[in-house]
PDB file of C-alpha atoms (C1' of nucleotides) in Angstrom:
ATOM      1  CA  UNK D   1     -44.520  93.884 -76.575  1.00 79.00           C
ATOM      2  CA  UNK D   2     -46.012  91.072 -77.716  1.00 88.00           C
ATOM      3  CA  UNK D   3     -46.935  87.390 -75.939  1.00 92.00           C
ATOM      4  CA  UNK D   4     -43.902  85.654 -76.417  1.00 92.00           C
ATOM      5  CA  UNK D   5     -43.697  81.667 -74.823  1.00 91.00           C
ATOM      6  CA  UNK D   6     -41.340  83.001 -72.687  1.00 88.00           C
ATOM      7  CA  UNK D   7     -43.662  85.875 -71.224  1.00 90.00           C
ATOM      8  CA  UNK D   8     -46.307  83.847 -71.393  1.00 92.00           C
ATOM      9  CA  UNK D   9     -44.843  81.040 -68.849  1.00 90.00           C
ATOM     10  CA  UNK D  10     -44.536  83.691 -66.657  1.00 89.00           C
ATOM     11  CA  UNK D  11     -47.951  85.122 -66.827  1.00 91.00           C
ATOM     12  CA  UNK D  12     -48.889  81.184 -66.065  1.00 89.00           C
ATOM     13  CA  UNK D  13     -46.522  80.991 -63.208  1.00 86.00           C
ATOM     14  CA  UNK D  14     -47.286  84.142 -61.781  1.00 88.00           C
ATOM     15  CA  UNK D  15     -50.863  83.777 -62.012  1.00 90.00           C
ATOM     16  CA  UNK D  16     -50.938  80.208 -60.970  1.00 87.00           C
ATOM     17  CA  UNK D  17     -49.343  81.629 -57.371  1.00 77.00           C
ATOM     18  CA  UNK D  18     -51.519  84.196 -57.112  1.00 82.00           C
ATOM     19  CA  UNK D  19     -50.261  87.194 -58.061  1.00 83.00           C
ATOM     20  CA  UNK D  20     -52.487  90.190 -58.998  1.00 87.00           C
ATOM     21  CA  UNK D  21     -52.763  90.763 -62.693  1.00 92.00           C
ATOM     22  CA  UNK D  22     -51.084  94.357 -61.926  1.00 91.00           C
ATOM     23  CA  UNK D  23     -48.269  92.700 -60.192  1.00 89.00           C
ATOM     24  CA  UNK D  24     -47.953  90.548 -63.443  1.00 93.00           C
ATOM     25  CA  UNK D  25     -47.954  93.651 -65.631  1.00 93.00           C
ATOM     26  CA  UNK D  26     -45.262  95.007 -63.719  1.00 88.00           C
ATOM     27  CA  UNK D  27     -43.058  92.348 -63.808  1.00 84.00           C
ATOM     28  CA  UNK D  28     -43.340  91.591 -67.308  1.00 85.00           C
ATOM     29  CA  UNK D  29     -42.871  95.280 -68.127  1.00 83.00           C
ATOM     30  CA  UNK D  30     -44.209  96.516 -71.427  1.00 87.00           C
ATOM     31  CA  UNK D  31     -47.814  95.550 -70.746  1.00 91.00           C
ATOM     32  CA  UNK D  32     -50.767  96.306 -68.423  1.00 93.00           C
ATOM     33  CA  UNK D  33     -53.071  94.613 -65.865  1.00 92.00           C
ATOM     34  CA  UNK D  34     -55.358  94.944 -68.722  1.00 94.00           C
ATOM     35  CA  UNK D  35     -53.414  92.546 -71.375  1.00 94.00           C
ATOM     36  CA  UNK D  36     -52.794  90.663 -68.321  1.00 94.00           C
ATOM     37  CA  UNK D  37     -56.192  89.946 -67.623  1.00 94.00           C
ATOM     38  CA  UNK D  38     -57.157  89.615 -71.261  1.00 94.00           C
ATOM     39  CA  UNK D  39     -54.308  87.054 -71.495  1.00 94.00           C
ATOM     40  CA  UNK D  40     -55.119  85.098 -68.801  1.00 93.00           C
ATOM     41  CA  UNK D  41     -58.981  84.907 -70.065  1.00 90.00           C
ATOM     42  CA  UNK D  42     -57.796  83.919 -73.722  1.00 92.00           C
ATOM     43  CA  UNK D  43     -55.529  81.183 -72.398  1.00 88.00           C
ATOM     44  CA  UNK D  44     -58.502  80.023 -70.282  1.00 87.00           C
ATOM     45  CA  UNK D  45     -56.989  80.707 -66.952  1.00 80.00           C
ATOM     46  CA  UNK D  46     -59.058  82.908 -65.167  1.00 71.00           C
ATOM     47  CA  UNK D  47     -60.177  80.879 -62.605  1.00 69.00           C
ATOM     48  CA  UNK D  48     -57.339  80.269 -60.358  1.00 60.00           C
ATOM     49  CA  UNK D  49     -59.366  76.993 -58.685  1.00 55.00           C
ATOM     50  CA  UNK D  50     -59.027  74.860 -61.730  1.00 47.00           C
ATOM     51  CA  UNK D  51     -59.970  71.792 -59.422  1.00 44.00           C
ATOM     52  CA  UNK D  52     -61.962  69.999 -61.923  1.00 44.00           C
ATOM     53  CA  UNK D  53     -65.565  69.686 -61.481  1.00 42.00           C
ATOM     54  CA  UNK D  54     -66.159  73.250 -59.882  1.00 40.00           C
ATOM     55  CA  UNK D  55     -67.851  75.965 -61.368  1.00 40.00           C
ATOM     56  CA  UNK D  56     -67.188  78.768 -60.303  1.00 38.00           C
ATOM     57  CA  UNK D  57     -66.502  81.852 -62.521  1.00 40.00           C
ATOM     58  CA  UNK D  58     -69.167  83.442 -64.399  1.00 41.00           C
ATOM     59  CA  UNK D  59     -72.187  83.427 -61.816  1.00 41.00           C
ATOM     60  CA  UNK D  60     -73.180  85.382 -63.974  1.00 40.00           C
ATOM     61  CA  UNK D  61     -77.049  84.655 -65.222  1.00 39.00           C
ATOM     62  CA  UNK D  62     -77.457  84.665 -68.796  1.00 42.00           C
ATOM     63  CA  UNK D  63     -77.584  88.113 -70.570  1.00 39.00           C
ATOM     64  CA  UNK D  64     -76.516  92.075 -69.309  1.00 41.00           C
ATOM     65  CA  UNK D  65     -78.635  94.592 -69.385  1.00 42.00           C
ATOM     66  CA  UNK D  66     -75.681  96.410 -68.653  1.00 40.00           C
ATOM     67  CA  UNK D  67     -75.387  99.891 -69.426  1.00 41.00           C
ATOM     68  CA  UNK D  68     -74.132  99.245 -72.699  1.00 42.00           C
ATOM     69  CA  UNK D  69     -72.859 102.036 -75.621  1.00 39.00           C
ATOM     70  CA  UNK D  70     -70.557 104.969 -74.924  1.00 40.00           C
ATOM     71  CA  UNK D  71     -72.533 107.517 -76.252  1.00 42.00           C
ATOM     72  CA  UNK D  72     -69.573 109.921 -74.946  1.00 40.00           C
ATOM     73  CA  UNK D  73     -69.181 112.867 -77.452  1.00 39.00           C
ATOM     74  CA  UNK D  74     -65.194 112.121 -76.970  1.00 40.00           C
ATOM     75  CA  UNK D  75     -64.259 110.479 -74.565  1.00 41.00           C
ATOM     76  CA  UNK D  76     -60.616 111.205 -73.582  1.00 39.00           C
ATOM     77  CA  UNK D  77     -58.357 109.011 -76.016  1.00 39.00           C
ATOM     78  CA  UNK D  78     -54.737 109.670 -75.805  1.00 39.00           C
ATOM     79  CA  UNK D  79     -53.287 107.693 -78.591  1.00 40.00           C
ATOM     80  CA  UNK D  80     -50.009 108.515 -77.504  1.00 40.00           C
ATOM     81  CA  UNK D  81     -47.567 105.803 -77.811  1.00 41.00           C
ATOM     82  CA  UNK D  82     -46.109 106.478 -74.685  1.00 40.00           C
ATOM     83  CA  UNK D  83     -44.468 102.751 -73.640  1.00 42.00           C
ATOM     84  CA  UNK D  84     -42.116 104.249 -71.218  1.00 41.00           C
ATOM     85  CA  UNK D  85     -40.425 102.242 -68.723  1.00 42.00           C
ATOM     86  CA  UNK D  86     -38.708 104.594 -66.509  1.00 41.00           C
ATOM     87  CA  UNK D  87     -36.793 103.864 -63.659  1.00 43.00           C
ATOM     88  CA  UNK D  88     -37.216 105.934 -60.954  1.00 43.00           C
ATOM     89  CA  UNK D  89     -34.273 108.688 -61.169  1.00 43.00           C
ATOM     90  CA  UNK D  90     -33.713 108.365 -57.439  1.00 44.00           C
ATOM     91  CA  UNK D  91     -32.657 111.860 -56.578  1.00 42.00           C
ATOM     92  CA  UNK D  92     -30.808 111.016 -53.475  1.00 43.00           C
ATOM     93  CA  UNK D  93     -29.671 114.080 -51.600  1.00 42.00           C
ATOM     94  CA  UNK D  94     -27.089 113.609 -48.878  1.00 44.00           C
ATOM     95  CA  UNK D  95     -29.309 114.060 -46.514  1.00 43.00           C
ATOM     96  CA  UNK D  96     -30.049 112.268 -43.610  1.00 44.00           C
ATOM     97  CA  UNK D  97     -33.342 112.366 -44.050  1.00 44.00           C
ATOM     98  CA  UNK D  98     -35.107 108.963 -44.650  1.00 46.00           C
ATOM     99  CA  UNK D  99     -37.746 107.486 -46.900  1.00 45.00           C
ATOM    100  CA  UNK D 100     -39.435 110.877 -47.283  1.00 45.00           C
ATOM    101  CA  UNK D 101     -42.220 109.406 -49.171  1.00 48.00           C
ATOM    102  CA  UNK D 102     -42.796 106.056 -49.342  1.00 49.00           C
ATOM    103  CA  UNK D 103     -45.633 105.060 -52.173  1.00 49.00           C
ATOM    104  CA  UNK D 104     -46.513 101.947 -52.295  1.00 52.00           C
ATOM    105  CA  UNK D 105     -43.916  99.096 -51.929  1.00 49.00           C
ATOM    106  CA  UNK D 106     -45.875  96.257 -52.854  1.00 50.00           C
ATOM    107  CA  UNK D 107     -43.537  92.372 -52.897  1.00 51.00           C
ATOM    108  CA  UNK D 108     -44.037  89.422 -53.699  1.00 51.00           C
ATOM    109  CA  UNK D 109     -46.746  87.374 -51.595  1.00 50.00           C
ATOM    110  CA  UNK D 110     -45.820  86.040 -48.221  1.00 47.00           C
ATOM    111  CA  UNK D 111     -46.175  82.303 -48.785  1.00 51.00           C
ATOM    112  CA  UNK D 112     -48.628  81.994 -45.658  1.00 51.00           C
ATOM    113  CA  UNK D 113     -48.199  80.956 -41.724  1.00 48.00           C
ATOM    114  CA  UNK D 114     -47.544  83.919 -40.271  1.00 45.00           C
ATOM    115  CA  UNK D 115     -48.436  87.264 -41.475  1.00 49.00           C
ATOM    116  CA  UNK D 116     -44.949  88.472 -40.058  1.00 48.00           C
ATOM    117  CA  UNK D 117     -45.420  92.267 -38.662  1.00 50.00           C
ATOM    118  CA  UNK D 118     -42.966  94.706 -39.483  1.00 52.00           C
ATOM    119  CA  UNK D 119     -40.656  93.442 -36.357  1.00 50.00           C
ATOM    120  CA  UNK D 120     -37.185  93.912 -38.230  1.00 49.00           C
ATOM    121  CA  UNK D 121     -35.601  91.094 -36.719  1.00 48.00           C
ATOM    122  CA  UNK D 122     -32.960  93.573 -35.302  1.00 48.00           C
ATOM    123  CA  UNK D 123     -31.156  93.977 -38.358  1.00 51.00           C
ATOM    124  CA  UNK D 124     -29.786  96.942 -38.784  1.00 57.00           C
ATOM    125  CA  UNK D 125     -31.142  99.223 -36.671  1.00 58.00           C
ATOM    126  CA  UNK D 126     -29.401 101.571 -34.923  1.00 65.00           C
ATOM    127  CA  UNK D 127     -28.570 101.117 -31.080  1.00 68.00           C
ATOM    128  CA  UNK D 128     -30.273 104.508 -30.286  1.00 66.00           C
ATOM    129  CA  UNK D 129     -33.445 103.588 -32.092  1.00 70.00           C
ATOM    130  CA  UNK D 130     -33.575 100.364 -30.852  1.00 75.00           C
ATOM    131  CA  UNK D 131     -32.977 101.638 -27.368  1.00 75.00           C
ATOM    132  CA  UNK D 132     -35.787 104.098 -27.992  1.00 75.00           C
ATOM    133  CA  UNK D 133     -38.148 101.288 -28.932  1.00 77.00           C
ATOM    134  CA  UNK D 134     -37.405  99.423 -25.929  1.00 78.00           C
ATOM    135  CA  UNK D 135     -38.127 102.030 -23.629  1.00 76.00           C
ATOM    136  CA  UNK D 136     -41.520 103.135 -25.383  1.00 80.00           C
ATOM    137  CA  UNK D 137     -42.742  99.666 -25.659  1.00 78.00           C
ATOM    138  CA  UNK D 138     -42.305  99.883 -21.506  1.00 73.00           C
ATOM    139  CA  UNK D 139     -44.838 103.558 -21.659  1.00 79.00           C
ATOM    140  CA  UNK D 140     -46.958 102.065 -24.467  1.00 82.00           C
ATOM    141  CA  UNK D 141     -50.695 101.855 -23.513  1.00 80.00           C
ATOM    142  CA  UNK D 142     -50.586  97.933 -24.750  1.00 83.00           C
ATOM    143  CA  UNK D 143     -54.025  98.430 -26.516  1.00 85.00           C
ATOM    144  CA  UNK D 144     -55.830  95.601 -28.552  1.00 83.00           C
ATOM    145  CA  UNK D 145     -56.262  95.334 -31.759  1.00 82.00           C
ATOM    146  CA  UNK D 146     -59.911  96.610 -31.456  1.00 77.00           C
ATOM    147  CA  UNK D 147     -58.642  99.801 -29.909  1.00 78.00           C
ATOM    148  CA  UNK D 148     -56.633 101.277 -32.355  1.00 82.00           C
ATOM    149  CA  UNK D 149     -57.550 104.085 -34.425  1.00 81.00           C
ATOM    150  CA  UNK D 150     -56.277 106.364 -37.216  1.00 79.00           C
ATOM    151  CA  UNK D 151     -54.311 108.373 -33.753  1.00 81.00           C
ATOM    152  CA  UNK D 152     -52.865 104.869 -32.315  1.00 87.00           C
ATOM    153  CA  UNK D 153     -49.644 103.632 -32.617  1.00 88.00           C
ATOM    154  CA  UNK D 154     -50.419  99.994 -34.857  1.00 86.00           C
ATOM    155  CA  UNK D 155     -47.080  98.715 -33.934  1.00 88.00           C
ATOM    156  CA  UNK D 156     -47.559  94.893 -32.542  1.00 87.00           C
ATOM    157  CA  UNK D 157     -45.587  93.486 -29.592  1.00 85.00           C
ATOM    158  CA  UNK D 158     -45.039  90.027 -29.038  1.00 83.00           C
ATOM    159  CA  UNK D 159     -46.639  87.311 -29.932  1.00 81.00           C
ATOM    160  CA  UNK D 160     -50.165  87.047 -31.452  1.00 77.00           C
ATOM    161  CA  UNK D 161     -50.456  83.687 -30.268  1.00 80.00           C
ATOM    162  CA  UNK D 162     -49.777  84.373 -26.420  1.00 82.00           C
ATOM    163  CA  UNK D 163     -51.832  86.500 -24.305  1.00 76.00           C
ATOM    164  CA  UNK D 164     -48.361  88.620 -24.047  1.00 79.00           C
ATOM    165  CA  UNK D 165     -49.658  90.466 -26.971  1.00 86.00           C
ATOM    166  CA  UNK D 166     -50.458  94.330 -27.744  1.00 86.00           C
ATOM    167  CA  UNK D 167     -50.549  97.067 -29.987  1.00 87.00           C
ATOM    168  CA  UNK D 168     -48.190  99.688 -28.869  1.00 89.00           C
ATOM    169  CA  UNK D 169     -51.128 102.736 -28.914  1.00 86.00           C
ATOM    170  CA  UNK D 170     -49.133 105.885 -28.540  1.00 86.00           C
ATOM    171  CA  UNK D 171     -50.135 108.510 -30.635  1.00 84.00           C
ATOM    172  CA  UNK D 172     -48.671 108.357 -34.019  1.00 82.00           C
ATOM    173  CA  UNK D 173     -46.703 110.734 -36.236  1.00 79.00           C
ATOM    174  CA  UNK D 174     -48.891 112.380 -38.801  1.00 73.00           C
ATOM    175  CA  UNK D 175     -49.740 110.066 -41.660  1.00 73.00           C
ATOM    176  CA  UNK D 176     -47.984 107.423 -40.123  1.00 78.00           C
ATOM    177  CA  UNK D 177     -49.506 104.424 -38.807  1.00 83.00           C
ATOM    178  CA  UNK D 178     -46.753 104.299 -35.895  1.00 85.00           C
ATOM    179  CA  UNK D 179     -45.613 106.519 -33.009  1.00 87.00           C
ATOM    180  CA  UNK D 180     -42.830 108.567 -33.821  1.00 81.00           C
ATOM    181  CA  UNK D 181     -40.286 105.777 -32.150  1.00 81.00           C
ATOM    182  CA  UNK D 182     -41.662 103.053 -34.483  1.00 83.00           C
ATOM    183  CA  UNK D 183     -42.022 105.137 -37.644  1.00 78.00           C
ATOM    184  CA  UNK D 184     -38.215 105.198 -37.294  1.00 76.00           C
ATOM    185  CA  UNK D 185     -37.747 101.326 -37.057  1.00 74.00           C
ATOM    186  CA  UNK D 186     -41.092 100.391 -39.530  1.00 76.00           C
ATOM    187  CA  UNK D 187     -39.840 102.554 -42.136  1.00 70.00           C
ATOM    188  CA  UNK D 188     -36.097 101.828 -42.893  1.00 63.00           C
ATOM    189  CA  UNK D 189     -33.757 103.697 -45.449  1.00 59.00           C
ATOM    190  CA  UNK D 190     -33.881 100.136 -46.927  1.00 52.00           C
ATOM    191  CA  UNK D 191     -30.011 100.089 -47.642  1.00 51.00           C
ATOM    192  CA  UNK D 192     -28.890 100.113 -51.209  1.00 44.00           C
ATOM    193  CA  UNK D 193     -30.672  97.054 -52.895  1.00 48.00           C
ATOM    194  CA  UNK D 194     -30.558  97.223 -57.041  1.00 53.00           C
ATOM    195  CA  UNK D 195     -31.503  94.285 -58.730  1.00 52.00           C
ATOM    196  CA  UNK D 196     -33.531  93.931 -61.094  1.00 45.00           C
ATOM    197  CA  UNK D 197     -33.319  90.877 -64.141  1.00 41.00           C
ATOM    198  CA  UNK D 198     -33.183  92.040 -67.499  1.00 36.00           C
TER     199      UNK D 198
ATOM    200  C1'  DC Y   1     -59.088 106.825 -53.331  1.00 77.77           C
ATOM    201  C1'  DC Y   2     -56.693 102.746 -53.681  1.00 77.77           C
ATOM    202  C1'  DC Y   3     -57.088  98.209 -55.505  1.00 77.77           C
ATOM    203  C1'  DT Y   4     -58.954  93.645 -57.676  1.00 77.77           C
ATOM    204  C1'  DG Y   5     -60.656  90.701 -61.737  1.00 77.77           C
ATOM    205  C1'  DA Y   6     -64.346  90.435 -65.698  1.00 77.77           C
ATOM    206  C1'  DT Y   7     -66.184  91.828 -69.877  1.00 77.77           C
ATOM    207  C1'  DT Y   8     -66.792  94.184 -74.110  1.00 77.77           C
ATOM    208  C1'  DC Y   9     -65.443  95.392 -78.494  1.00 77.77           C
ATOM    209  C1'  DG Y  10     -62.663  98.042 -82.028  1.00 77.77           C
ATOM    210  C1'  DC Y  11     -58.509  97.078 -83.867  1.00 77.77           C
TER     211       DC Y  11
ATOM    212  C1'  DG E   1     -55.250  87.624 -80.684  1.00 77.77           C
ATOM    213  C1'  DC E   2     -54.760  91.900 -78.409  1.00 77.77           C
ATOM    214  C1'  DG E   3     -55.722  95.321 -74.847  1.00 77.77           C
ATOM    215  C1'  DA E   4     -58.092 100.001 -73.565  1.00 77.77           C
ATOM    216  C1'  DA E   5     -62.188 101.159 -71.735  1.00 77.77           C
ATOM    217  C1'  DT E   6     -65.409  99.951 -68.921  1.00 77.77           C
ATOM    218  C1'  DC E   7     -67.885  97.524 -65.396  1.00 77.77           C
ATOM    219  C1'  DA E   8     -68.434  95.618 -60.784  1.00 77.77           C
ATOM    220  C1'  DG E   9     -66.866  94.858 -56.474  1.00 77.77           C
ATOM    221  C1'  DG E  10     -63.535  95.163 -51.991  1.00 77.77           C
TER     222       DG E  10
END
DNA sequence: CCCTGATTCGC
DNA sequence: GCGAATCAGG
C-alpha cells in the first residue's frame, strides 16, 4: 500500500481528531501504527497542538545516549510478506450463547460531555433481563466509585451528577467487570451490524 | 500485558 | 519516502 492523497487526507483527518495512530492503521487497512506514525512525522504532524507559538514536542535535550546498536546475533526477522487482511470468519453456531469472547471492541472517540456508561438506553433488551436489572439494582450494595474492586459489580446507576448515584457492587461474574445480571445487559449479542466501506 | 507516540535507520 | 524495530512512557 502506498500513501496515496486519498489515504493520506485521511491519516490528516483522523489524526487531526485524535485518533490513535493504531486506530488509523486499522482503518486505512494495509498499513501499521508504525507507517502511521512515520507518516504523520514526515508530513510534520506530530504534534496534534499546532497552535502556533507552542513548543511542545521534542523536550527532548540535545543528544541520546540511548542504548544504541542491536548487537543481536539475529534478531527474529520474518520477512514474510504476509499483508493479510482477514475478516474475521465469524463462526456463528446456533447457539444461544452470547458474545463468548469479546476482545477488544475499540470505536470511534466519544466526542466529549458525557462519558456515557454502558446504560443501553433500553433498546433491545429483553423484558426478563431488564426485569432482572431492576430488581438487583433494588439488592445492590450502592457502593462508590472508591469501593469497587476487581470482585464488585462496576455497573453505574443514575446520574453522576446527582447525589442519586452508585455503583451497583454485587459480586461479579468471573472476568467480568459486572454482576451476573449486568454482564447480560453490558455485553449485548450486538445484533447483526456489517458495514464496512470499501 | 495492554496500549500510546517518538525515534532510528536500513531499505 | 517508507516503515520495522526499537525506545519510552501510561
Amino acid at each position: 500500500m502506498s500513501w496515496t492523497d486519498e489515504r493520506v487526507d485521511v491519516l490528516k483527518k483522523m489524526w487531526g481528531e485524535g485518533q490513535s495512530a493504531s486506530q488509523i492503521a486499522k482503518e486505512l487497512g494495509g498499513v501499521t501504527r508504525n507507517a502511521v506514525i512515520g507518516k504523520v512525522h514526515r508530513l510534520g504532524l506530530s504534534n496534534r497542538a499546532g497552535s502556533g507559538g507552542g513548543k511542545a514536542a521534542a523536550p527532548k535535550a540535545d543528544t541520546k545516549p540511548k542504548a544504541p546498536a542491536k548487537p543481536k546475533a539475529a534478531p527474529k526477522k520474518a520477512a514474510s510478506t504476509a499483508v493479510a487482511e482477514i475478516q474475521e470468519p465469524k463462526t456463528e453456531s446456533a447457539s444461544p450463547a452470547p458474545q463468548p469472547k469479546v476482545p477488544h471492541a475499540r470505536r470511534q472517540i466519544i466526542p466529549a460531555g458525557q462519558p456515557l456508561p454502558p446504560q443501553p438506553s433500553a433498546n433491545e433488551i429483553s423484558p426478563e433481563v431488564l426485569a432482572k436489572v431492576n430488581e438487583v439494582e433494588k439488592t445492590a450494595k450502592k457502593i462508590t466509585l472508591m469501593e469497587l474492586t476487581e470482585k464488585t459489580c462496576k455497573w453505574p446507576v443514575g446520574d453522576p451528577a446527582t447525589e442519586q448515584f452508585w455503583f451497583c457492587g454485587l459480586a461479579v461474574q468471573q472476568g467480568k467487570p459486572y454482576c451476573e445480571a449486568h454482564v447480560s445487559v453490558a455485553f449485548q449479542p450486538m445484533s447483526s451490524r456489517r458495514d464496512r466501506r470499501r
